[in-house]
Short mmCIF file of C-alpha atoms in Angstrom, two decimals:
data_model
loop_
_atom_site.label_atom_id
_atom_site.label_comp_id
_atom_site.label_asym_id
_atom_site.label_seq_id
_atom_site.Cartn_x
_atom_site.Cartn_y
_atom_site.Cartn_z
CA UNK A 1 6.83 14.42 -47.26
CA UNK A 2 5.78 17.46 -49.43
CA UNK A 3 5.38 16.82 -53.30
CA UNK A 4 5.47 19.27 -56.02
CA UNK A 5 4.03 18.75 -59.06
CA UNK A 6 4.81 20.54 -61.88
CA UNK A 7 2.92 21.15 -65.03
CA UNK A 8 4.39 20.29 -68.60
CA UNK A 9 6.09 22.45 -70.61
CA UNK A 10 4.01 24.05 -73.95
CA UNK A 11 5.64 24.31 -77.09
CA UNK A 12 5.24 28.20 -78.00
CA UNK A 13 6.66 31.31 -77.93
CA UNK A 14 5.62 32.82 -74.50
CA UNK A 15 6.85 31.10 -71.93
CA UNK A 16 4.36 31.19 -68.86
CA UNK A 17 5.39 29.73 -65.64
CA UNK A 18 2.34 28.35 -64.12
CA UNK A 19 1.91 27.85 -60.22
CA UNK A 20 2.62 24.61 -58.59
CA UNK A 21 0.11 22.78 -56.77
CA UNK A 22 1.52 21.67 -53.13
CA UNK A 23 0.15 19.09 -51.55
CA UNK A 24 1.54 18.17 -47.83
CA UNK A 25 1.65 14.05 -46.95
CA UNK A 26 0.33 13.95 -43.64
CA UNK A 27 0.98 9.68 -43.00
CA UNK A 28 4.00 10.30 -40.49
CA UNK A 29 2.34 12.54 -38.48
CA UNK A 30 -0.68 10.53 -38.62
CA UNK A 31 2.30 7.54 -37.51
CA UNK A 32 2.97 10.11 -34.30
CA UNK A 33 -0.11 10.41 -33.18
CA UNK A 34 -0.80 7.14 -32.56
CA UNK A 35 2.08 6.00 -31.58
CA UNK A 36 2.00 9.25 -28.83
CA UNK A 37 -1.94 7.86 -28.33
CA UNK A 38 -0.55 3.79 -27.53
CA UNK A 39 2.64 5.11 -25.56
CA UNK A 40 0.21 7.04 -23.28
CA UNK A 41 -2.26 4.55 -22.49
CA UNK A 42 -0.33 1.84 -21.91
CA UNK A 43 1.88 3.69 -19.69
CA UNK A 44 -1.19 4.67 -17.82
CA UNK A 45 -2.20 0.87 -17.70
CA UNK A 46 1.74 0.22 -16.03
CA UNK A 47 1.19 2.68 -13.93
CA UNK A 48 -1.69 1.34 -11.14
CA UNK A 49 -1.75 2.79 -8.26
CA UNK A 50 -0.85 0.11 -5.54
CA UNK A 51 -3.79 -0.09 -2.92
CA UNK A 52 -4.49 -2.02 0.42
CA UNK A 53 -7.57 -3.00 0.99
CA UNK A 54 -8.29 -2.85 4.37
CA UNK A 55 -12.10 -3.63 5.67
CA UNK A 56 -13.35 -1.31 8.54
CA UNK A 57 -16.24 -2.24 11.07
CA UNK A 58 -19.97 -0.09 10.40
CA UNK A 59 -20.37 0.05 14.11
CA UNK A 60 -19.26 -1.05 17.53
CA UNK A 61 -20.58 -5.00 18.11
CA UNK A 62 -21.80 -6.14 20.94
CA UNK A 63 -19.13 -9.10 21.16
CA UNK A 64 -16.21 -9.12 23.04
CA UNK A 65 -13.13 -10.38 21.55
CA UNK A 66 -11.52 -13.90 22.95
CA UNK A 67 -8.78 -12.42 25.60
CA UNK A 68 -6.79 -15.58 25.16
CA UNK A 69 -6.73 -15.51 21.77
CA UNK A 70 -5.81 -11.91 21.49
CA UNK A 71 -2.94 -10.08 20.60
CA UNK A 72 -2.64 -6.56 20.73
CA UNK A 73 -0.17 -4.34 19.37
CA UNK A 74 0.73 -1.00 20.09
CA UNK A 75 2.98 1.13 17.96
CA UNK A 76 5.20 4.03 19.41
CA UNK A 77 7.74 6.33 18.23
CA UNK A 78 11.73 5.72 16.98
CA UNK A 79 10.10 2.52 14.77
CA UNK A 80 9.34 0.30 18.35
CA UNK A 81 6.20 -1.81 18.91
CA UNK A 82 4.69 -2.94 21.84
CA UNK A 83 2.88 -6.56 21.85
CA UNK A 84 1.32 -8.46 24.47
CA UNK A 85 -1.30 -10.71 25.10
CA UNK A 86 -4.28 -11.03 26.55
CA UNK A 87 -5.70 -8.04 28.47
CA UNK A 88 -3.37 -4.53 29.29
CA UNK A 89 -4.29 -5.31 33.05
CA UNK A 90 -3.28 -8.96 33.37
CA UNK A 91 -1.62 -10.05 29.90
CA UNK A 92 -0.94 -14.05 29.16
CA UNK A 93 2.40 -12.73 27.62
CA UNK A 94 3.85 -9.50 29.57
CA UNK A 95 4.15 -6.44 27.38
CA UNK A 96 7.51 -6.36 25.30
CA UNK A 97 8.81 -3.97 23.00
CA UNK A 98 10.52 -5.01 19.72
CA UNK A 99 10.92 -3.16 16.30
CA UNK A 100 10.09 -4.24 13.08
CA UNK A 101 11.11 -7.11 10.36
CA UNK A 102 11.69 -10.64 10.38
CA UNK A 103 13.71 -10.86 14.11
CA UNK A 104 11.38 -8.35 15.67
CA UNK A 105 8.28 -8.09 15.37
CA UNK A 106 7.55 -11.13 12.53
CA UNK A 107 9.04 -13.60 15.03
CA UNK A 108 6.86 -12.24 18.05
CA UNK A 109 2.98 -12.71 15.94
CA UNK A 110 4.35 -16.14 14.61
CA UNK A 111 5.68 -17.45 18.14
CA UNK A 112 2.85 -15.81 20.06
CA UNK A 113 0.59 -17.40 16.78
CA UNK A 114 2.11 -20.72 17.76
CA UNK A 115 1.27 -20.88 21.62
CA UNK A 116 -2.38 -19.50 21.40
CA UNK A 117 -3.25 -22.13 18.57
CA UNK A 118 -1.29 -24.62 21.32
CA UNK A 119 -3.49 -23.34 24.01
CA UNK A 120 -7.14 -22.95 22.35
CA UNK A 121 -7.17 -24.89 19.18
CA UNK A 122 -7.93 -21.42 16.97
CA UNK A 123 -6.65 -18.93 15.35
CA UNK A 124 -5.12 -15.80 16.70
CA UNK A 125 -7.06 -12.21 16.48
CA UNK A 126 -4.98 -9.23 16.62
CA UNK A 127 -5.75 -5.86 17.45
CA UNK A 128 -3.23 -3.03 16.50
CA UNK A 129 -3.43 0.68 18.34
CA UNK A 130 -1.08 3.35 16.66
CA UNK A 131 0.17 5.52 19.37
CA UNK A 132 0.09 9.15 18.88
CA UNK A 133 3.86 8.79 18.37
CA UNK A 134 4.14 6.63 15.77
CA UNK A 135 4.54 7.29 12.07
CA UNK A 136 2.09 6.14 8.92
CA UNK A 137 4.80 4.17 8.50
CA UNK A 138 5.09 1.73 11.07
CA UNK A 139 1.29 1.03 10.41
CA UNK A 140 1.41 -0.16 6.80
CA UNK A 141 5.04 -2.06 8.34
CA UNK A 142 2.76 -4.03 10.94
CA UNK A 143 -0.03 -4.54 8.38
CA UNK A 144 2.51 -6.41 5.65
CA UNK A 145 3.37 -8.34 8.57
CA UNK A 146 -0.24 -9.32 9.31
CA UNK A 147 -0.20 -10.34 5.09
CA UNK A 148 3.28 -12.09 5.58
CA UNK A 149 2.46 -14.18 8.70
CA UNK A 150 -1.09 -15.57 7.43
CA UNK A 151 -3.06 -13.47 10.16
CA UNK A 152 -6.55 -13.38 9.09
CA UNK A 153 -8.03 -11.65 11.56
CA UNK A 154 -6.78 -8.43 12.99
CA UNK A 155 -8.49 -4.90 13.55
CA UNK A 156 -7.24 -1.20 13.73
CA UNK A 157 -8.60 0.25 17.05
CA UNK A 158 -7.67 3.62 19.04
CA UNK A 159 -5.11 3.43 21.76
CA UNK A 160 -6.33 3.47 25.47
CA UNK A 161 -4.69 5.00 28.48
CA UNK A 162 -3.84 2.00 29.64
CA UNK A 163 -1.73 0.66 26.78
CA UNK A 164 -0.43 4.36 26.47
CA UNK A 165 0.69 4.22 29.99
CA UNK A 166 2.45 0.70 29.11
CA UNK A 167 4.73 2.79 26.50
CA UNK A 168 5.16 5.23 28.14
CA UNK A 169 7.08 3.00 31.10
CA UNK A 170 8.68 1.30 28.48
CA UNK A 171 10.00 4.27 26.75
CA UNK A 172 8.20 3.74 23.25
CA UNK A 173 5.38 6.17 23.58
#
C-alpha cells in the first residue's frame, strides 16, 4: 500500500539521516471505485420499475359499443365486483356480484367470454367503471384479469347512476 524508500547509507564520519520519499499506491482504491461504479449500475439496471401500459381514448367517438357483446364491470368497496351484460337497464346476464381471483371474478369474463362468442361469433368488449368505493387496488386486480383471460378489448370509463344504483341494491357500492 504505502512504500518507503530509503536512501543508502554513506561511508563517513557524519552521519546525516536524509528524509524519506513516500509515495502512496492508489490501485485498490482505484479497484473500489469501480467496483462501487459496476455494483451501482447494474443494480439500477435490476431495478426497473414495473409499468402497465394501458392506452386511453383522445376523445369521445361517435360509435356505440355492441350491447351484446358487452360486458361491463363495476367495482365497489370490501374487494366485490359487479358484472353484467348487456345494457344497466335490460342486461343479457342480470347483474351479479363476485370478488376477485380465479373462482370469482376470472370464471365470470371467461364463462360470460364463452356465451357471447356462442351467441355473435366475436370477441367480447369490456368496459370497467371503478365505483367511488373501490380501492386502486381492485383496478389493477381486474386489469391482470383482462391480461390473464386473453381480453383484448376492454376500456376504463366513469361510473353512471345507474350502475351506481345497481351496487348500491346489491350492497357493493
Amino acid at each position: 500500500m504505502a512504500e518507503l524508500t530509503a536512501a543508502p547509507e554513506k561511508q563517513g564520519k557524519k552521519v546525516r539521516t536524509k528524509k524519506q520519499a513516500l509515495r502512496v499506491d492508489l490501485t485498490a482504491m482505484v479497484d473500489l471505485a469501480f467496483l462501487l461504479i459496476t455494483f451501482f449500475m447494474l443494480t439500477t439496471t435490476l431495478n426497473k420499475p414495473k409499468i402497465m401500459n394501458v392506452t386511453m381514448p383522445v376523445g369521445p367517438t361517435g360509435e356505440g359499443v355492441p350491447e351484446s357483446r358487452t360486458m361491463t364491470i363495476c367495482l365497489g368497496k370490501n374487494n366485490q365486483a359487479m358484472y353484467y351484460l348487456g345494457l344497466a337497464e335490460n342486461p343479457i346476464i342480470a347483474a351479479t356480484v363476485t370478488g376477485y381471483g380465479k373462482s370469482g371474478l376470472r370464471r365470470a369474463i371467461m364463462d360470460t367470454r364463452k356465451k357471447v362468442f356462442q351467441s355473435t361469433g366475436k370477441s367480447m368488449i369490456v368496459v370497467i367503471k371503478p365505483g367511488d368505493t373501490s380501492v386502486y387496488e381492485n383496478l389493477v386486480n381486474t386489469l391482470d384479469e383482462m391480461k390473464i383471460t386473453d381480453i383484448d378489448q376492454y376500456a376504463i370509463a366513469d361510473i353512471a347512476p345507474k350502475d351506481i344504483s345497481l351496487l348500491k341494491d346489491k350492497q357493493a357500492y
